[in-house]
Coordinates of C-alpha atoms and ligand atoms in Angstrom, one line a residue:
M2 CA -73.7 -59.3 -77.2
T3 CA -70.5 -59.0 -79.1
D4 CA -71.3 -55.5 -80.2
T5 CA -71.0 -54.3 -76.6
L6 CA -67.5 -55.8 -76.3
S7 CA -64.9 -53.0 -76.2
A8 CA -61.2 -53.2 -76.1
S9 CA -60.9 -49.5 -75.1
P10 CA -62.7 -47.7 -72.3
P11 CA -65.9 -45.8 -73.3
A12 CA -65.7 -42.1 -74.0
L13 CA -63.2 -40.9 -71.4
S14 CA -59.5 -41.4 -71.1
A15 CA -57.5 -42.0 -67.9
R16 CA -55.7 -39.3 -66.0
S17 CA -52.1 -40.1 -65.3
T18 CA -51.5 -38.5 -61.9
G19 CA -53.0 -39.8 -58.7
P20 CA -52.8 -42.8 -56.4
L21 CA -53.3 -45.4 -59.2
T22 CA -50.3 -46.6 -61.2
S23 CA -50.2 -46.9 -65.0
G24 CA -50.4 -50.7 -64.4
D25 CA -53.7 -50.2 -62.5
L26 CA -55.0 -48.0 -65.3
T27 CA -54.1 -50.6 -67.9
H28 CA -55.8 -53.4 -66.0
Y29 CA -58.9 -51.2 -65.7
A30 CA -59.0 -50.3 -69.4
R31 CA -58.7 -54.0 -70.3
T32 CA -61.2 -55.5 -67.8
G33 CA -63.3 -52.7 -66.3
W34 CA -62.0 -53.3 -62.8
L35 CA -58.8 -53.2 -60.8
A36 CA -57.7 -54.0 -57.2
A37 CA -55.7 -51.3 -55.5
R38 CA -54.2 -53.2 -52.6
G39 CA -53.6 -51.3 -49.4
L40 CA -54.9 -47.9 -50.7
F41 CA -55.9 -47.4 -47.1
S42 CA -53.7 -48.4 -44.1
I43 CA -54.9 -50.7 -41.4
E44 CA -55.3 -47.7 -39.1
E45 CA -57.5 -45.9 -41.8
A46 CA -59.5 -49.1 -42.3
A47 CA -60.1 -49.3 -38.5
D48 CA -61.4 -45.7 -38.6
I49 CA -63.8 -46.7 -41.4
A50 CA -64.9 -49.7 -39.3
R51 CA -65.5 -47.4 -36.3
W52 CA -67.5 -44.9 -38.4
T53 CA -69.6 -47.7 -39.8
E54 CA -70.4 -48.7 -36.2
E55 CA -71.4 -45.1 -35.5
V56 CA -73.7 -45.1 -38.4
C57 CA -75.3 -48.4 -37.3
A58 CA -75.9 -46.9 -33.8
W59 CA -77.9 -44.0 -35.1
P60 CA -81.6 -44.3 -34.4
E61 CA -83.7 -44.8 -37.5
V62 CA -85.7 -41.8 -38.6
A63 CA -87.8 -41.6 -41.7
G64 CA -86.3 -39.4 -44.4
R65 CA -82.7 -39.7 -43.1
H66 CA -80.1 -42.5 -43.7
M67 CA -81.6 -45.7 -45.1
V68 CA -81.4 -49.1 -43.3
Y69 CA -82.4 -52.3 -45.0
Y70 CA -82.7 -55.8 -43.4
E71 CA -82.7 -59.4 -44.5
T72 CA -83.5 -62.7 -42.9
S73 CA -80.3 -64.7 -42.0
L74 CA -79.9 -67.9 -44.1
L75 CA -78.4 -69.5 -41.0
D76 CA -81.2 -68.5 -38.6
P77 CA -84.7 -67.8 -40.1
A78 CA -85.6 -66.2 -36.8
A79 CA -82.8 -63.6 -37.1
K80 CA -83.5 -60.3 -39.0
V81 CA -80.1 -58.7 -39.6
V82 CA -79.0 -55.5 -41.2
Q83 CA -78.2 -56.0 -44.9
R84 CA -77.1 -52.5 -45.8
V85 CA -77.1 -48.8 -44.9
E86 CA -77.3 -46.1 -47.6
N87 CA -77.3 -42.3 -47.7
F88 CA -75.1 -41.6 -44.6
C89 CA -72.6 -39.1 -45.9
P90 CA -74.7 -36.0 -45.2
Y91 CA -74.9 -37.0 -41.6
H92 CA -71.3 -38.1 -41.0
P93 CA -68.6 -35.5 -41.8
A94 CA -65.6 -37.8 -41.5
F95 CA -67.2 -40.4 -43.8
D96 CA -68.2 -37.5 -46.2
A97 CA -64.6 -36.2 -46.3
L98 CA -63.2 -39.7 -47.1
V99 CA -65.8 -40.3 -49.8
R100 CA -65.9 -36.9 -51.5
G101 CA -62.2 -36.1 -51.4
G102 CA -58.7 -37.4 -50.8
R103 CA -57.3 -40.6 -52.4
L104 CA -60.7 -42.1 -53.3
L105 CA -61.9 -39.2 -55.4
A106 CA -58.4 -38.7 -56.9
A107 CA -58.3 -42.4 -58.0
V108 CA -61.9 -42.2 -59.4
E109 CA -60.9 -39.0 -61.3
Q110 CA -58.0 -40.9 -62.8
L111 CA -60.4 -43.5 -64.0
V112 CA -63.1 -41.2 -65.5
G113 CA -60.5 -38.8 -66.9
G114 CA -61.8 -35.6 -65.2
P115 CA -63.8 -34.3 -62.2
A116 CA -66.2 -36.9 -60.6
M117 CA -69.4 -36.5 -58.5
L118 CA -70.6 -38.9 -55.8
F119 CA -73.8 -40.7 -57.0
K120 CA -74.5 -43.0 -54.0
E121 CA -72.9 -44.6 -50.9
K122 CA -73.7 -47.7 -49.0
V123 CA -72.3 -50.3 -46.7
N124 CA -73.2 -53.9 -47.4
F125 CA -72.9 -55.8 -44.1
K126 CA -73.3 -59.4 -45.3
K127 CA -73.8 -60.5 -41.7
A128 CA -73.6 -64.2 -40.7
G129 CA -76.2 -65.8 -43.0
G130 CA -76.4 -62.8 -45.3
A131 CA -77.4 -63.6 -48.9
G132 CA -75.2 -63.5 -52.0
F133 CA -75.9 -61.4 -55.1
E134 CA -76.8 -62.9 -58.4
P135 CA -74.4 -61.9 -61.2
H136 CA -75.3 -58.5 -62.6
Q137 CA -74.0 -55.3 -64.1
D138 CA -74.8 -52.4 -61.7
Q139 CA -76.0 -50.3 -64.6
Q140 CA -78.9 -52.9 -64.9
A141 CA -80.4 -51.3 -61.7
G142 CA -82.0 -48.4 -63.8
W143 CA -78.9 -46.2 -63.5
S144 CA -79.0 -45.1 -67.1
T145 CA -81.8 -42.7 -66.1
Y146 CA -79.0 -40.7 -64.3
A147 CA -75.8 -41.2 -66.3
P148 CA -74.4 -43.4 -69.1
G149 CA -71.7 -45.0 -66.8
F150 CA -70.4 -45.0 -63.3
V151 CA -67.3 -46.1 -61.3
T152 CA -67.7 -47.8 -57.9
A153 CA -65.0 -48.0 -55.3
L154 CA -65.4 -51.1 -53.1
V155 CA -63.5 -50.5 -49.8
S156 CA -63.0 -53.6 -47.8
I157 CA -63.8 -53.0 -44.1
D158 CA -63.4 -56.6 -43.0
R159 CA -61.4 -59.2 -44.8
A160 CA -63.6 -60.6 -47.6
T161 CA -62.9 -64.2 -48.6
V162 CA -64.4 -67.0 -50.7
E163 CA -65.9 -68.4 -47.4
N164 CA -67.7 -65.1 -46.4
G165 CA -68.8 -64.1 -49.9
C166 CA -66.2 -61.7 -51.4
L167 CA -66.9 -60.0 -54.7
E168 CA -66.4 -62.1 -57.8
M169 CA -65.4 -60.2 -61.0
S170 CA -65.7 -61.0 -64.7
D171 CA -62.6 -62.4 -66.5
A172 CA -64.1 -61.0 -69.8
P173 CA -62.7 -58.0 -71.7
R174 CA -64.3 -54.7 -70.6
Y175 CA -67.9 -54.2 -71.7
A176 CA -69.0 -50.8 -72.9
G177 CA -72.8 -51.5 -72.5
L178 CA -75.4 -53.7 -71.0
I179 CA -75.2 -57.4 -71.8
G180 CA -78.5 -58.2 -70.0
Q181 CA -81.9 -56.6 -69.3
E182 CA -82.5 -53.8 -66.8
W183 CA -83.9 -54.9 -63.4
T184 CA -83.0 -58.6 -63.7
P185 CA -79.8 -60.5 -63.0
L186 CA -77.7 -61.8 -65.9
T187 CA -78.8 -65.2 -67.3
A188 CA -76.5 -68.2 -67.9
A189 CA -76.7 -67.5 -71.7
E190 CA -75.6 -63.8 -71.1
M191 CA -72.7 -65.1 -69.1
A192 CA -71.7 -67.8 -71.6
S193 CA -68.4 -66.1 -72.6
F194 CA -66.9 -65.4 -69.2
S195 CA -66.5 -66.6 -65.7
L196 CA -66.6 -64.9 -62.4
I197 CA -63.4 -65.0 -60.4
P198 CA -63.4 -64.4 -56.6
V199 CA -61.4 -61.3 -55.6
E200 CA -60.5 -61.6 -52.0
T201 CA -59.8 -58.3 -50.2
E202 CA -58.1 -57.2 -47.0
P203 CA -59.2 -54.2 -44.8
G204 CA -58.0 -51.1 -46.7
D205 CA -57.9 -52.7 -50.2
V206 CA -60.0 -50.9 -52.7
L207 CA -61.5 -52.6 -55.8
F208 CA -62.6 -50.2 -58.5
F209 CA -65.1 -51.4 -61.1
D210 CA -67.2 -49.7 -63.7
S211 CA -71.0 -50.1 -63.9
Y212 CA -70.8 -52.5 -66.9
A213 CA -68.3 -54.9 -65.2
P214 CA -70.3 -58.2 -64.4
H215 CA -70.0 -59.3 -60.8
G216 CA -71.7 -61.2 -58.1
S217 CA -71.1 -62.9 -54.8
Q218 CA -71.9 -65.9 -52.7
P219 CA -73.8 -65.9 -49.3
N220 CA -71.9 -65.6 -46.1
L221 CA -72.3 -68.8 -44.2
T222 CA -69.6 -68.1 -41.7
D223 CA -70.3 -66.7 -38.2
A224 CA -68.8 -63.3 -38.7
Q225 CA -70.0 -60.3 -40.8
R226 CA -68.3 -59.2 -44.1
R227 CA -68.6 -55.4 -44.3
I228 CA -67.9 -53.6 -47.5
L229 CA -68.2 -49.9 -48.3
Y230 CA -69.5 -49.2 -51.9
L231 CA -69.0 -45.7 -53.2
T232 CA -70.3 -44.9 -56.7
Y233 CA -69.4 -41.9 -58.8
N234 CA -70.1 -40.5 -62.2
A235 CA -68.1 -38.0 -64.4
A236 CA -69.1 -34.5 -63.3
E237 CA -70.0 -33.7 -66.9
Y238 CA -73.1 -35.9 -66.5
G239 CA -74.4 -33.9 -63.5
D240 CA -75.1 -34.4 -59.8
H241 CA -77.8 -37.0 -59.5
R242 CA -77.3 -38.2 -55.9
A243 CA -80.3 -36.3 -54.3
Q244 CA -82.7 -37.4 -57.2
Y245 CA -81.5 -41.0 -57.0
Y246 CA -82.3 -41.2 -53.3
T247 CA -85.6 -39.4 -53.7
D248 CA -86.5 -42.0 -56.4
K249 CA -85.2 -44.9 -54.3
R250 CA -87.3 -43.9 -51.3
K251 CA -90.4 -44.1 -53.5
S252 CA -89.6 -47.4 -55.3
F253 CA -87.7 -49.3 -52.6
P254 CA -87.9 -47.5 -49.3
P255 CA -86.1 -48.5 -46.1
E256 CA -88.3 -50.6 -43.9
I257 CA -89.1 -47.8 -41.5
E258 CA -90.7 -45.8 -44.4
R259 CA -92.8 -48.7 -45.9
E260 CA -96.6 -48.7 -46.2
P261 CA -98.1 -51.7 -44.2
G262 CA -99.4 -54.4 -46.5
K263 CA -97.5 -53.3 -49.6
D264 CA -95.0 -55.7 -51.2
Y265 CA -91.6 -54.3 -51.9
R266 CA -89.1 -56.4 -53.8
F267 CA -85.3 -56.0 -54.3
R268 CA -84.7 -56.7 -58.0
V269 CA -81.0 -56.1 -58.9
Ligands
AKG305 O1 -71.7 -57.0 -51.4 C1 -71.7 -57.9 -52.3 O2 -71.4 -59.0 -52.1 C2 -72.2 -57.5 -53.7 C3 -73.0 -56.3 -53.8 C4 -73.3 -55.8 -55.1 O3 -72.9 -56.2 -56.1 C5 -74.3 -54.6 -55.2 O4 -74.8 -54.2 -54.1 O5 -74.6 -54.2 -56.3
FE2_306 FE1 -73.3 -54.8 -57.8

């Protein structure tokens, strides 16, 4: 495990101009993540919340945006939306926010050059929504597409310890996998660090790389905790978004596209 410990960021150096400060870049280089407080205003966060409601109101059609459900931990009779993916092609305002402006500029500072969108999703974590076992996002088979990614977490609602905010590693930045693909981190793999809750307000953006260990608790409150997750890779590694969603539709399709009787399991 120690051979994947890195004091300096892998491969690419940070760009100096953009919305992130040199203090932000230093924090990211040291830990693999950083919290950019108030990157979006309350008004902008309200726009994002409204667009999210628009996306939720769309009728589900096979082959289009992808809606996933879970059973509420608070009410076994309630099936609730867990997440929606692949909506940018159908929502121009969301698309402009995600593929341009401050978010892309910040990500390009972090990767040190042009960046491409890899995937986009909203995790709803409705009342009774499950938590996430500690993992590195790269464990979800992402190495097929690129050697590393940066995710921007945009808080739509306030995310707190009570409703299952993200928890980030207090370890120095990792430059590689510390666990196995397709399975959460084990206690032994997490022996040298702890996960620290990072609460976020609407408009805050938490950037983290795909080797930064993280997880979250369930939401046992009575209100949803919506978070937008936007994942990018350095453009030099190519544009893999369409292939990623083609592959995901096959391996873990949204419910509307599933074959009856077949067992589909979320792994990491
Ligand atoms: O939304 C959360 O609480 C964590 C989500 C996460 O880590 C993921 O979807 O990879
Ligand atoms: Fe994750």
